[in-house]
XYZ file of N, CA and C in Angstrom:
369
model
N 48.074 82.529 -66.125
C 49.118 82.244 -67.082
C 49.073 80.767 -67.446
N 49.380 80.477 -68.685
C 49.402 79.107 -69.162
C 50.782 78.774 -69.701
N 51.164 77.516 -69.524
C 52.448 77.029 -70.005
C 52.209 75.912 -71.006
N 53.080 75.832 -72.006
C 53.021 74.739 -72.962
C 54.378 74.064 -72.966
N 54.381 72.730 -72.827
C 55.620 71.959 -72.809
C 55.605 71.037 -74.014
N 56.610 71.179 -74.848
C 56.714 70.352 -76.048
C 58.192 70.107 -76.330
N 58.564 68.836 -76.492
C 59.962 68.440 -76.734
C 60.903 68.985 -75.672
N 60.452 69.031 -74.434
C 61.273 69.486 -73.323
C 61.426 70.989 -73.226
N 60.774 71.724 -74.103
C 60.860 73.184 -74.093
C 59.591 73.751 -73.473
N 59.768 74.582 -72.448
C 58.645 75.201 -71.752
C 58.509 76.631 -72.251
N 57.299 76.995 -72.657
C 57.080 78.369 -73.078
C 55.742 78.859 -72.543
N 55.683 80.147 -72.343
C 54.478 80.785 -71.837
C 53.525 81.025 -73.003
N 52.237 80.747 -72.779
C 51.225 80.912 -73.813
C 50.223 81.952 -73.329
N 49.866 82.885 -74.189
C 48.910 83.932 -73.818
C 47.861 84.118 -74.902
N 46.685 84.513 -74.478
C 45.626 84.948 -75.378
C 45.308 84.005 -76.513
N 45.433 84.500 -77.731
C 45.029 83.756 -78.923
C 45.908 82.531 -79.173
N 47.107 82.481 -78.610
C 47.998 81.335 -78.806
C 47.637 80.146 -77.926
N 46.802 80.358 -76.920
C 46.433 79.287 -75.990
C 45.537 78.266 -76.689
N 45.754 76.981 -76.427
C 44.915 75.946 -77.032
C 43.449 76.099 -76.610
N 42.544 75.802 -77.514
C 41.116 75.889 -77.222
C 40.456 74.508 -77.278
N 41.173 73.491 -76.790
C 40.610 72.149 -76.755
C 39.617 72.034 -75.599
N 38.830 70.965 -75.610
C 37.862 70.744 -74.532
C 38.556 70.621 -73.181
N 39.717 69.963 -73.150
C 40.452 69.802 -71.888
C 40.983 71.140 -71.386
N 41.443 71.994 -72.291
C 41.955 73.309 -71.898
C 40.826 74.172 -71.332
N 39.675 74.128 -71.954
C 38.524 74.894 -71.464
C 38.087 74.375 -70.102
N 38.090 73.063 -69.933
C 37.738 72.459 -68.646
C 38.730 72.889 -67.561
N 40.016 72.897 -67.870
C 41.034 73.310 -66.895
C 40.858 74.776 -66.519
N 40.565 75.635 -67.483
C 40.341 77.055 -67.193
C 39.113 77.262 -66.321
N 38.060 76.484 -66.582
C 36.833 76.603 -65.786
C 37.099 76.236 -64.333
N 37.804 75.139 -64.098
C 38.123 74.716 -62.731
C 39.047 75.733 -62.071
N 40.030 76.235 -62.809
C 40.985 77.205 -62.255
C 40.282 78.484 -61.797
N 39.204 78.854 -62.460
C 38.460 80.055 -62.063
C 37.802 79.906 -60.692
N 37.551 78.680 -60.264
C 36.899 78.443 -58.974
C 37.883 78.122 -57.851
N 39.180 78.094 -58.133
C 40.163 77.794 -57.089
C 40.206 78.913 -56.061
N 40.354 78.566 -54.784
C 40.446 79.601 -53.753
C 41.776 80.350 -53.820
N 41.841 81.443 -53.104
C 43.024 82.303 -53.101
C 44.280 81.543 -52.670
N 44.133 80.603 -51.762
C 45.261 79.806 -51.287
C 45.980 79.127 -52.449
N 45.221 78.583 -53.390
C 45.821 77.908 -54.541
C 46.407 78.898 -55.526
N 45.758 80.017 -55.692
C 46.270 81.021 -56.624
C 47.579 81.613 -56.129
N 47.700 81.765 -54.803
C 48.963 82.248 -54.234
C 50.083 81.250 -54.429
N 49.730 79.982 -54.507
C 50.737 78.931 -54.688
C 51.216 78.855 -56.132
N 50.734 79.738 -56.975
C 51.192 79.756 -58.359
C 50.512 78.729 -59.225
N 49.202 78.587 -59.103
C 48.458 77.649 -59.945
C 48.525 78.117 -61.393
N 48.937 77.206 -62.274
C 49.055 77.518 -63.698
C 48.461 76.380 -64.509
N 47.891 76.716 -65.635
C 47.388 75.697 -66.546
C 48.549 75.254 -67.420
N 48.706 73.928 -67.542
C 49.835 73.367 -68.281
C 49.311 72.447 -69.380
N 49.833 72.632 -70.582
C 49.550 71.756 -71.719
C 50.854 71.020 -72.015
N 50.968 69.783 -71.526
C 52.220 69.035 -71.635
C 52.076 67.970 -72.713
N 52.653 68.226 -73.895
C 52.554 67.232 -74.960
C 53.570 66.110 -74.797
N 54.614 66.329 -73.987
C 55.588 65.268 -73.740
C 54.971 64.134 -72.920
N 54.170 64.477 -71.926
C 53.511 63.457 -71.089
C 52.031 63.323 -71.433
N 51.600 64.017 -72.455
C 50.238 64.027 -72.989
C 49.160 64.215 -71.916
N 49.173 65.384 -71.316
C 48.095 65.774 -70.410
C 47.909 67.282 -70.435
N 46.724 67.696 -70.056
C 46.420 69.098 -69.783
C 45.971 69.131 -68.343
N 46.462 70.084 -67.580
C 46.104 70.125 -66.169
C 46.416 71.456 -65.524
N 46.195 71.491 -64.221
C 46.490 72.671 -63.424
C 47.656 72.311 -62.511
N 48.719 73.076 -62.608
C 49.948 72.793 -61.853
C 50.047 73.736 -60.666
N 50.322 73.167 -59.493
C 50.479 73.932 -58.258
C 51.927 73.819 -57.804
N 52.595 74.947 -57.664
C 53.961 74.947 -57.133
C 53.843 74.802 -55.620
N 54.387 73.730 -55.072
C 54.228 73.443 -53.651
C 55.558 73.531 -52.931
N 55.492 73.438 -51.618
C 56.697 73.464 -50.790
C 57.322 72.077 -50.699
N 56.687 71.083 -51.284
C 57.178 69.708 -51.241
C 58.282 69.514 -52.286
N 58.623 68.251 -52.536
C 59.710 67.895 -53.430
C 59.484 68.390 -54.863
N 58.263 68.388 -55.326
C 57.973 68.828 -56.684
C 56.567 69.366 -56.793
N 56.199 69.851 -57.965
C 54.854 70.400 -58.146
C 53.783 69.314 -58.137
N 52.560 69.728 -57.852
C 51.416 68.831 -57.886
C 50.542 69.267 -59.053
N 50.063 68.288 -59.839
C 49.276 68.579 -61.034
C 47.922 67.893 -60.934
N 46.868 68.659 -61.182
C 45.526 68.103 -61.346
C 45.355 67.856 -62.831
N 45.377 66.576 -63.233
C 45.276 66.221 -64.646
C 43.813 66.113 -65.052
N 43.477 66.727 -66.182
C 42.121 66.650 -66.713
C 41.904 65.264 -67.294
N 40.725 64.684 -67.089
C 40.474 63.312 -67.559
C 40.248 63.242 -69.067
N 40.684 62.134 -69.633
C 40.411 61.857 -71.041
C 39.376 60.746 -71.095
N 38.323 60.959 -71.828
C 37.266 59.960 -71.936
C 36.542 59.787 -70.616
N 36.418 58.557 -70.157
C 35.705 58.240 -68.917
C 36.630 58.119 -67.706
N 37.905 58.422 -67.876
C 38.857 58.300 -66.769
C 38.557 59.333 -65.684
N 38.988 59.069 -64.453
C 38.781 60.056 -63.374
C 39.843 61.151 -63.410
N 39.590 62.215 -62.657
C 40.601 63.252 -62.456
C 41.735 62.637 -61.643
N 42.963 63.029 -61.918
C 44.103 62.530 -61.162
C 44.862 63.700 -60.567
N 45.228 63.564 -59.300
C 46.085 64.529 -58.625
C 47.440 63.853 -58.477
N 48.456 64.386 -59.147
C 49.752 63.723 -59.262
C 50.852 64.658 -58.786
N 51.787 64.121 -58.001
C 52.970 64.885 -57.611
C 54.100 64.508 -58.563
N 54.647 65.505 -59.258
C 55.759 65.269 -60.173
C 57.069 65.524 -59.441
N 58.056 64.693 -59.707
C 59.373 64.871 -59.108
C 60.300 65.541 -60.115
N 61.182 66.366 -59.627
C 62.159 67.020 -60.491
C 63.189 65.993 -60.947
N 63.653 65.175 -60.021
C 64.565 64.070 -60.324
C 63.868 62.774 -59.927
N 64.189 61.658 -60.589
C 63.556 60.386 -60.216
C 63.861 60.018 -58.760
N 62.886 59.372 -58.088
C 63.122 58.940 -56.711
C 63.915 57.638 -56.719
N 64.070 57.006 -55.567
C 64.880 55.793 -55.452
C 64.334 54.649 -56.289
N 63.010 54.636 -56.500
C 62.381 53.583 -57.298
C 62.396 53.923 -58.793
N 62.896 55.105 -59.162
C 62.967 55.503 -60.558
C 61.703 56.167 -61.085
N 60.770 56.475 -60.184
C 59.511 57.093 -60.612
C 59.683 58.595 -60.791
N 58.965 59.150 -61.758
C 58.973 60.596 -61.994
C 57.708 61.249 -61.444
N 56.718 60.420 -61.046
C 55.482 60.957 -60.496
C 54.833 59.947 -59.562
N 54.020 60.471 -58.641
C 53.270 59.632 -57.711
C 51.835 60.122 -57.726
N 50.912 59.202 -57.923
C 49.502 59.576 -57.906
C 49.053 59.728 -56.456
N 48.515 60.900 -56.136
C 48.075 61.185 -54.777
C 46.615 60.839 -54.558
N 45.789 61.124 -55.557
C 44.357 60.912 -55.386
C 43.672 60.886 -56.742
N 42.546 60.169 -56.803
C 41.667 60.146 -57.974
C 40.268 60.515 -57.514
N 39.523 61.202 -58.359
C 38.112 61.401 -58.072
C 37.337 61.436 -59.377
N 36.080 60.954 -59.331
C 35.299 60.758 -60.555
C 34.863 62.079 -61.187
N 34.387 61.960 -62.420
C 33.936 63.124 -63.171
C 32.526 63.564 -62.790
N 31.947 62.973 -61.788
C 30.570 63.316 -61.420
C 30.450 64.685 -60.775
N 31.556 65.275 -60.332
C 31.527 66.573 -59.662
C 31.508 67.726 -60.664
N 30.901 68.829 -60.271
C 30.915 70.064 -61.051
C 32.296 70.721 -60.896
N 32.642 71.689 -61.759
C 33.952 72.355 -61.642
C 34.202 72.976 -60.263
N 33.161 73.530 -59.627
C 33.330 74.099 -58.285
C 33.740 73.014 -57.290
N 33.137 71.847 -57.415
C 33.459 70.734 -56.526
C 34.880 70.229 -56.728
N 35.303 70.132 -57.975
C 36.669 69.687 -58.272
C 37.673 70.670 -57.677
N 37.423 71.963 -57.845
C 38.315 72.985 -57.291
C 38.358 72.898 -55.769
N 37.202 72.699 -55.140
C 37.139 72.611 -53.678
C 37.851 71.362 -53.162
N 37.599 70.223 -53.789
C 38.231 68.957 -53.363
C 39.748 69.056 -53.501
N 40.199 69.596 -54.611
C 41.642 69.724 -54.855
C 42.290 70.635 -53.826
N 41.713 71.813 -53.621
C 42.285 72.770 -52.668
C 42.292 72.211 -51.254
N 41.201 71.557 -50.867
C 41.113 70.996 -49.524
C 42.140 69.884 -49.322
N 42.314 69.032 -50.319
C 43.297 67.949 -50.220
C 44.711 68.505 -50.106
N 45.050 69.488 -50.949
C 46.401 70.060 -50.919
C 46.688 70.762 -49.589
N 45.683 71.441 -49.056
C 45.858 72.134 -47.775
C 45.983 71.133 -46.627
N 45.098 70.136 -46.597
C 45.105 69.154 -45.504
C 46.353 68.263 -45.538
N 46.894 68.030 -46.715
C 48.095 67.180 -46.834
C 49.388 67.944 -46.612
N 49.301 69.261 -46.448
C 50.482 70.047 -46.169
C 51.228 70.544 -47.392
N 50.651 70.378 -48.576
C 51.307 70.868 -49.784
C 51.216 72.389 -49.879
N 50.101 72.951 -49.404
C 49.899 74.398 -49.439
C 49.742 74.919 -48.026
N 50.246 76.128 -47.781
C 50.104 76.728 -46.454
C 49.659 78.150 -46.582
């Protein structure tokens, strides 16, 4: 399932309505290689135009969801924890990890799943 967020409105996107950008295709490719542990956690592809990213969102047992953001240009992949409410410092997100684009989609899926499991986000 894919979600699209625009002007604060979240809606479900299916089939022909789903964006076919390079970032969306990249996110779908990585999502296909995620292990069952991540799929059970409710991994969803998110197209967020409010924060301008496309990524894979994992519903975790922590304070908020964790998002693997697809890189734009030469930037690295970012694994970010989003907060539902701002924390004491006023932040809405915390970057957990970065990794370069040199990995294949299988590697990105493996690194992400292993990090989330080892850090206690997924059980």
